[in-house]
Coordinates of C-alpha atoms in Angstrom, one line a residue:
X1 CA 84.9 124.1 114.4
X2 CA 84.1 127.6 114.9
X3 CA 82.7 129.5 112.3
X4 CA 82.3 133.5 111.8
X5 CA 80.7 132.9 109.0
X6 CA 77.7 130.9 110.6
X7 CA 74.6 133.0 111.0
X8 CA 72.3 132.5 114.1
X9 CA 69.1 133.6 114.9
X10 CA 69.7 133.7 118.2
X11 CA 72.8 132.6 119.8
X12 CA 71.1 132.0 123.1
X13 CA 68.4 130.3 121.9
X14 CA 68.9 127.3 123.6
X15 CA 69.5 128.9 127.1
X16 CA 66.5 131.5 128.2
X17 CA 68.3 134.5 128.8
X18 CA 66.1 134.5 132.4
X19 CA 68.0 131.8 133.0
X20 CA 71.6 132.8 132.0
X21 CA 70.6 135.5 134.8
X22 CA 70.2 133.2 137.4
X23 CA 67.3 135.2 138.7
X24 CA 63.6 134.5 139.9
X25 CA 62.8 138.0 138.1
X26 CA 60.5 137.4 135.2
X27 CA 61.3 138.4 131.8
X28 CA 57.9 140.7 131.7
X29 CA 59.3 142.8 134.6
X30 CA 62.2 143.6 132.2
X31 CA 62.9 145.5 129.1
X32 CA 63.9 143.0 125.9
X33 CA 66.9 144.4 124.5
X34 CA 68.7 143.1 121.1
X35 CA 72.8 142.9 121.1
X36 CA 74.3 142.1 117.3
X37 CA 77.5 141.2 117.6
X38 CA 79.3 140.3 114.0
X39 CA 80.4 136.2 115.2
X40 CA 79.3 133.9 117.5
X41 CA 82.1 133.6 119.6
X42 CA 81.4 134.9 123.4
X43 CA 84.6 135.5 124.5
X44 CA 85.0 138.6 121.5
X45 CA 81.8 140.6 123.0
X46 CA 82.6 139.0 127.1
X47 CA 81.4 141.9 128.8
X48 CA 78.2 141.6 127.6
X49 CA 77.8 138.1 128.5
X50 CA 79.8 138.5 132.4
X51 CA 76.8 141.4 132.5
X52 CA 74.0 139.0 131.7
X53 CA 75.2 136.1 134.1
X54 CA 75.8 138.3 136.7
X55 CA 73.0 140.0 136.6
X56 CA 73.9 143.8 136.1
X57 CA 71.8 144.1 133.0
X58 CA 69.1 142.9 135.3
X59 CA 69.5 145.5 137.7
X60 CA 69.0 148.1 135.1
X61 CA 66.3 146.5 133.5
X62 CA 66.8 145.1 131.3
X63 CA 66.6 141.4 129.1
X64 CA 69.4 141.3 126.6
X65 CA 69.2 138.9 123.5
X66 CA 72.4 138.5 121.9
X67 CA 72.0 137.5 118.5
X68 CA 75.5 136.7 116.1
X69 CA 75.2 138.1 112.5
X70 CA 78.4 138.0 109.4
X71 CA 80.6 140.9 109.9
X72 CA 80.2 144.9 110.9
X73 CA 78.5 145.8 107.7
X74 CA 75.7 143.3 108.7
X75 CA 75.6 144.7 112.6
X76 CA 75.5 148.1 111.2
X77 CA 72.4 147.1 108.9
X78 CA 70.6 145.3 111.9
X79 CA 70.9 148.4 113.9
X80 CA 69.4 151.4 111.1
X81 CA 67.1 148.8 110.7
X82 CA 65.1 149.0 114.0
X83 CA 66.9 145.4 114.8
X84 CA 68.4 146.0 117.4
X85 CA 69.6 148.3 119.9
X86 CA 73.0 148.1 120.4
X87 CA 76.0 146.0 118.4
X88 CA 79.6 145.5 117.9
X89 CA 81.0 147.0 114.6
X90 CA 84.8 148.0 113.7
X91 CA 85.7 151.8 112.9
X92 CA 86.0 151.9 109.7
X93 CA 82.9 150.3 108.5
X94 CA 81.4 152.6 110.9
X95 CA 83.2 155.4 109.4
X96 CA 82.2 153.9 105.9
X97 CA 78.3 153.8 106.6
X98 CA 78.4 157.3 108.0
X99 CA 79.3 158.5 104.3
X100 CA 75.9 156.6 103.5
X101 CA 73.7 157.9 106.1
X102 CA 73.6 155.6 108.4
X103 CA 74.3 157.8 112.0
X104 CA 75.3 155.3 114.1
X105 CA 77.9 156.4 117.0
X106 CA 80.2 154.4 119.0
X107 CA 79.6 154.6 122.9
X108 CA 82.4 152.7 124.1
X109 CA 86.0 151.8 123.2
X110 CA 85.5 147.2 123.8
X111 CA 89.2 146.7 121.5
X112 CA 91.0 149.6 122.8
X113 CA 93.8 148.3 121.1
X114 CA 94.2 146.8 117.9
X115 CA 92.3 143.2 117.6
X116 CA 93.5 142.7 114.4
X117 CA 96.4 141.8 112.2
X118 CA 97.7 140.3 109.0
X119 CA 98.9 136.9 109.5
X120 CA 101.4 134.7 107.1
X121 CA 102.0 130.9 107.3
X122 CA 104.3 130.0 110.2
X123 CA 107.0 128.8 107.3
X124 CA 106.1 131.5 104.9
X125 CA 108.9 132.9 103.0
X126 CA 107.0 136.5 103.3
X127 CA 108.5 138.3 106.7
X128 CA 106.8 141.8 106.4
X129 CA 103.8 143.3 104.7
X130 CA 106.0 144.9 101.7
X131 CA 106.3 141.2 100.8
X132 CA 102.7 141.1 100.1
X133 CA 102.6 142.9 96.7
X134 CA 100.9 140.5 93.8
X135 CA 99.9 138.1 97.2
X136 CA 96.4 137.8 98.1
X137 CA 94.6 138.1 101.4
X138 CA 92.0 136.3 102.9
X139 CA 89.3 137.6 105.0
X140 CA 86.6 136.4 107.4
X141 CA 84.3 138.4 105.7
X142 CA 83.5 141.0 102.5
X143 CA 82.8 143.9 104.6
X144 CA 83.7 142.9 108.4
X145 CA 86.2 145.3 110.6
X146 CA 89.4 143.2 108.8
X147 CA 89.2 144.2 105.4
X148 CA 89.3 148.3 106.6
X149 CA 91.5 147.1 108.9
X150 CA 94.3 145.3 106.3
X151 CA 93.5 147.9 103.7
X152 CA 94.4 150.8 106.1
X153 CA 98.3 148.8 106.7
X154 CA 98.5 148.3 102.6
X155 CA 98.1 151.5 102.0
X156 CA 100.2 152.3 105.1
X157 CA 103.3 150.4 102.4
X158 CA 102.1 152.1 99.7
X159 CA 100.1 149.0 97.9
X160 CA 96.5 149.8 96.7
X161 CA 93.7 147.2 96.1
X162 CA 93.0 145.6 93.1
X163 CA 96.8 146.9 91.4
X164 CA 99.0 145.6 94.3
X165 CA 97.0 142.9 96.1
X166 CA 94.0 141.0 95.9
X167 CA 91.1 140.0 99.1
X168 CA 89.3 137.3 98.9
X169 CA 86.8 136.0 101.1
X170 CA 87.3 132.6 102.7
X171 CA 85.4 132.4 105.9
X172 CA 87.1 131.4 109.5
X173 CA 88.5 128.4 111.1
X174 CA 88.3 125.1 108.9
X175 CA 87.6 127.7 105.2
X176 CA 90.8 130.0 106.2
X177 CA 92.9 126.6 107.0
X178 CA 91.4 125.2 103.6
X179 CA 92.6 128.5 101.5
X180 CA 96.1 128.6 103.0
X181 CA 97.0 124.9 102.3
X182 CA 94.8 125.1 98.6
X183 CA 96.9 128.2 98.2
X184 CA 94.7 130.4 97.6
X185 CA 95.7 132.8 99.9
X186 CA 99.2 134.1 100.8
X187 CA 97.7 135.4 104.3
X188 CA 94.8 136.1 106.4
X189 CA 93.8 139.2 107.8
X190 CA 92.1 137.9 111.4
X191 CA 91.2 139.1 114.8
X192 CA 93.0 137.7 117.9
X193 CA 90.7 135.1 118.3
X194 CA 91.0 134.2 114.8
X195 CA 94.5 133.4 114.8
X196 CA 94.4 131.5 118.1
X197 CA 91.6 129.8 116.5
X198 CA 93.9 129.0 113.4
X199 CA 96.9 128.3 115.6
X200 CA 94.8 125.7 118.0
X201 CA 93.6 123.9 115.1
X202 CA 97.1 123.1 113.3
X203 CA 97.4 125.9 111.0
X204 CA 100.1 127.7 112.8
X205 CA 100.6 131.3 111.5
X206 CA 102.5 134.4 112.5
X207 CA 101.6 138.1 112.8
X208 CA 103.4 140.3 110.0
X209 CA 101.7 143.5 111.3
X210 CA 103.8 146.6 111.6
X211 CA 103.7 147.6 115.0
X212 CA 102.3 151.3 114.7
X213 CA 99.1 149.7 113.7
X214 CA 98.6 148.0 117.2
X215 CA 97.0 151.9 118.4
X216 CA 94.7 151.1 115.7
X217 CA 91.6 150.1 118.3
X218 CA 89.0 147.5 116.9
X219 CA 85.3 146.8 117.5
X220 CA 83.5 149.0 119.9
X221 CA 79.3 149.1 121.2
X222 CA 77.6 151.3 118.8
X223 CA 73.5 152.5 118.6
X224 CA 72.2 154.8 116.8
X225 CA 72.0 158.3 117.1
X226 CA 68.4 158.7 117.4
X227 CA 68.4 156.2 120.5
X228 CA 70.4 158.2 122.3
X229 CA 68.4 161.5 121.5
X230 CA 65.0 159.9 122.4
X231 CA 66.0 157.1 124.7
X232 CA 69.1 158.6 126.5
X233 CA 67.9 156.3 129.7
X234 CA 68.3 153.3 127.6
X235 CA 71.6 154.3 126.6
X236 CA 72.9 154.8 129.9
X237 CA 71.6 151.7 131.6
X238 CA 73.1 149.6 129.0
X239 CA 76.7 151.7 129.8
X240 CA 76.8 150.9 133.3
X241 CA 75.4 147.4 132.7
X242 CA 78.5 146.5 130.1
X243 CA 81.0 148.6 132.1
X244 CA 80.7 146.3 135.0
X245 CA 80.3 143.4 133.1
X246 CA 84.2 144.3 131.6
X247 CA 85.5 145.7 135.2
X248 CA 84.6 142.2 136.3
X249 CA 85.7 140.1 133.8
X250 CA 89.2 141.7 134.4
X251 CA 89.4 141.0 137.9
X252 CA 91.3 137.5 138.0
X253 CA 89.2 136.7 141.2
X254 CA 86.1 136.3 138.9
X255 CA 87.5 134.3 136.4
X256 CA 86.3 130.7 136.6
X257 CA 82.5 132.5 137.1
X258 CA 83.6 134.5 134.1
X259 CA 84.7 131.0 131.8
X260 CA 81.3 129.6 132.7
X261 CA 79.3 132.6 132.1
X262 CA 81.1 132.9 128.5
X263 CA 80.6 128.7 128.3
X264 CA 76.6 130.0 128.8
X265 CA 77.1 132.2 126.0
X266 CA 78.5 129.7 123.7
X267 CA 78.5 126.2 124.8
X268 CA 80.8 125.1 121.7
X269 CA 83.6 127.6 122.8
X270 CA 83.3 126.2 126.4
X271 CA 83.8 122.6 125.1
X272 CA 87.7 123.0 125.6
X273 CA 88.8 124.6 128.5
X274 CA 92.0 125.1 127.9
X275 CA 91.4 126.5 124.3
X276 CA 89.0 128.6 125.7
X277 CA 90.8 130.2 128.8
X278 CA 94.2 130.9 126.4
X279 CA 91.2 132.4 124.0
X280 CA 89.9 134.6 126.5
X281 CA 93.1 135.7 127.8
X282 CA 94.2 137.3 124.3
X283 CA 90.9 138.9 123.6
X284 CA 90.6 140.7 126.9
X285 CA 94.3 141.7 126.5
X286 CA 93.1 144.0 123.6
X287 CA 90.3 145.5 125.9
X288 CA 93.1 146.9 128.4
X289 CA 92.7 150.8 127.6
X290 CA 96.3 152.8 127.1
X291 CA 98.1 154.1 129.8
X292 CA 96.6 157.8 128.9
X293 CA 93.2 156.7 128.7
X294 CA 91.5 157.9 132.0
X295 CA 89.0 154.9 132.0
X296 CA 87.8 151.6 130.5
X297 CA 86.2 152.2 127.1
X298 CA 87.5 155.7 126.1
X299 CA 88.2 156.9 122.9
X300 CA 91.4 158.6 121.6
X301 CA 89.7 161.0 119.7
X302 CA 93.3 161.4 117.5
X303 CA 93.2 157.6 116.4
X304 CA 89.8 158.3 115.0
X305 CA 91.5 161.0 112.9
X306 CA 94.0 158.1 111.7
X307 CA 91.2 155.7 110.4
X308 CA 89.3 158.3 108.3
X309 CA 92.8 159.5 106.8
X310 CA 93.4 155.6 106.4
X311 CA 89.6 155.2 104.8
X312 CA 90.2 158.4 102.5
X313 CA 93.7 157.0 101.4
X314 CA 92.4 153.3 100.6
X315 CA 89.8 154.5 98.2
X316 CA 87.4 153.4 100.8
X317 CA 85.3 156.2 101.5
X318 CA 85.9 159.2 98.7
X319 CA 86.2 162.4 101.2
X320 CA 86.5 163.1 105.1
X321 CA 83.5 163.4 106.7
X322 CA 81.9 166.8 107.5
X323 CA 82.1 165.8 111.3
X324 CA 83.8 163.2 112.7
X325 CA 83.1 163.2 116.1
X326 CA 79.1 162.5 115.3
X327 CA 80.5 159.1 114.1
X328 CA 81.6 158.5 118.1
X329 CA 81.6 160.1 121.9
X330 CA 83.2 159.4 125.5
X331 CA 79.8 160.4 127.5
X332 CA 78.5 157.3 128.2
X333 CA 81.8 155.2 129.0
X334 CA 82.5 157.7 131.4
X335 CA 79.2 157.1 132.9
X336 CA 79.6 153.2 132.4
X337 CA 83.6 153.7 134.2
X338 CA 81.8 155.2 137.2
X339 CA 79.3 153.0 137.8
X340 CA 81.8 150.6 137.6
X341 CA 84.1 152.0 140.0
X342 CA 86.7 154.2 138.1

């Protein structure tokens, strides 16, 4: 079963990342990079494992380590930290650690649209999320991209936590199944994957989410500020390394040395193929940018705007921030869009 909640210390510890590369270069020759990403699942951070097996970190060099840690607020902590270099973290918990000094920026736009919702039991009685007031709502995690995410559409109905509804955390997979058949929880507030998840286990749920949410974009790449003031190169290298790693990965010609590169990545997610293509087909659906978006990982600097006003109104953070746009920036998907072809 897979399982957000399991910590690794290194997803890839079992395959050498020199030889997920496929390459006689040695590991010396390269720089040893650290990617946080907050599950284990491949197929939610793809591009940076299509960019490892075909080599285009490589040619920038550089030796990525991916390592899977619980949730955004934990990413966020392994990159102030000196952890790592670069992670996966949702907007709002991004938005959230800004207020507490934590200047990390987002460099590229991975869900440009939304990779979330709130999801009921398939025979639920509860059809939309008004129905939701007194319910309670599980989540993956206490801190993770969901709960900003599912707070931002309460208070969207007018519902504050703690007075209207109630989160609780339950875990993925098998602990969310558990929690909606113990009734503990009246829904689930999951990414794409972890609905398909629920869904290809038995538990089959639907998506209550009001559509105006769906410009709400998810997880992005994010490092900190200071790494790109005094390691711009870095910075860059990983951008066009990642950018063609997703510009291949949504070429349908690549796709079967895509499913094995991901089945590298995490063997267990690999185990079913079918489960794993249908998996991989609903996550890089959310990576498609907007029509108006003039290239893969922009931002729209007015949906930023949206999820501090959403933070603010939650309770979540107490004020706007003095300056937004330190919290995120187009410059280095536009370089990663070019290397990458457009």
């Amino acid at each position: 079963m897979i399982n957000r909640r399991t910590f690794t210390a290194s997803l890839l510890a079992a395959v050498p990342a020199t030889g997920l590369m496929g390459t006689s270069v040695l590991a010396q020759d390269l720089r040893d990079i650290t990617f946080v990403q907050p599950s284990p699942s491949a197929i939610n951070s793809f591009p940076v494992f299509v960019a490892i097996g075909e080599g285009f970190f490589e040619e920038e060099g550089l030796n990525v380590t991916v390592e899977a840690i619980n949730g955004s607020g934990a990413v966020l902590q392994a990159l102030s930290a000196g952890q790592a270099h670069f992670g996966r973290p949702g907007p709002g918990p991004m938005i959230a650690a800004k207020t507490r000094g934590v200047d990390a920026v987002h460099i590229y736009n991975v869900a440009a649209r939304s990779n979330f919702g709130i999801a009921v039991q398939q025979d639920s009685d509860i059809q939309s999320v008004e129905d939701l007031r007194g319910k309670v709502i599980g989540t993956g995690t206490a801190d993770g991209a969901e709960v900003g995410f599912a707070r931002n559409v309460m208070s969207g109905a007018g519902m504050t936590e703690g007075e209207d509804y109630q989160f609780l955390t339950v875990g993925d997979g098998g602990p969310a199944t558990a929690a909606f058949l113990n009734g503990e929880i009246d829904a689930y507030s999951a990414s794409t994957a972890d609905t398909a998840i629920l869904n290809q286990r038995g538990m089959a749920v639907r998506d209550i989410t009001p559509a105006e949410f769906g410009r709400f974009f998810g997880n992005g790449i994010a490092t900190m500020a200071d790494t790109i003031a005094n390691d711009r190169e870095l910075v860059e290298a990983w951008s066009r390394a990642f950018a063609k790693g997703h510009a291949f990965a949504l070429d349908d010609a690549n796709r079967e040395a895509v499913l094995q590169h991901l089945a590298d990545g995490n063997p267990q997610e690999g185990e079913d193929k079918e489960f794993q293509s249908a998996l991989f087909d609903a996550v890089r659906s959310k990576t498609i940018p907007s029509d108006d978006a003039p290239h893969l990982g922009w931002y729209p600097a007015e949906v930023w705007q949206e999820w501090e006003d959403a933070l603010v109104a939650g309770g979540e953070i107490e004020a706007p921030l003095e300056d937004l746009s330190a919290v995120w920036t187009n410059e280095f998907a536009a370089i990663g869009a070019e290397a990458a072809g457009g």
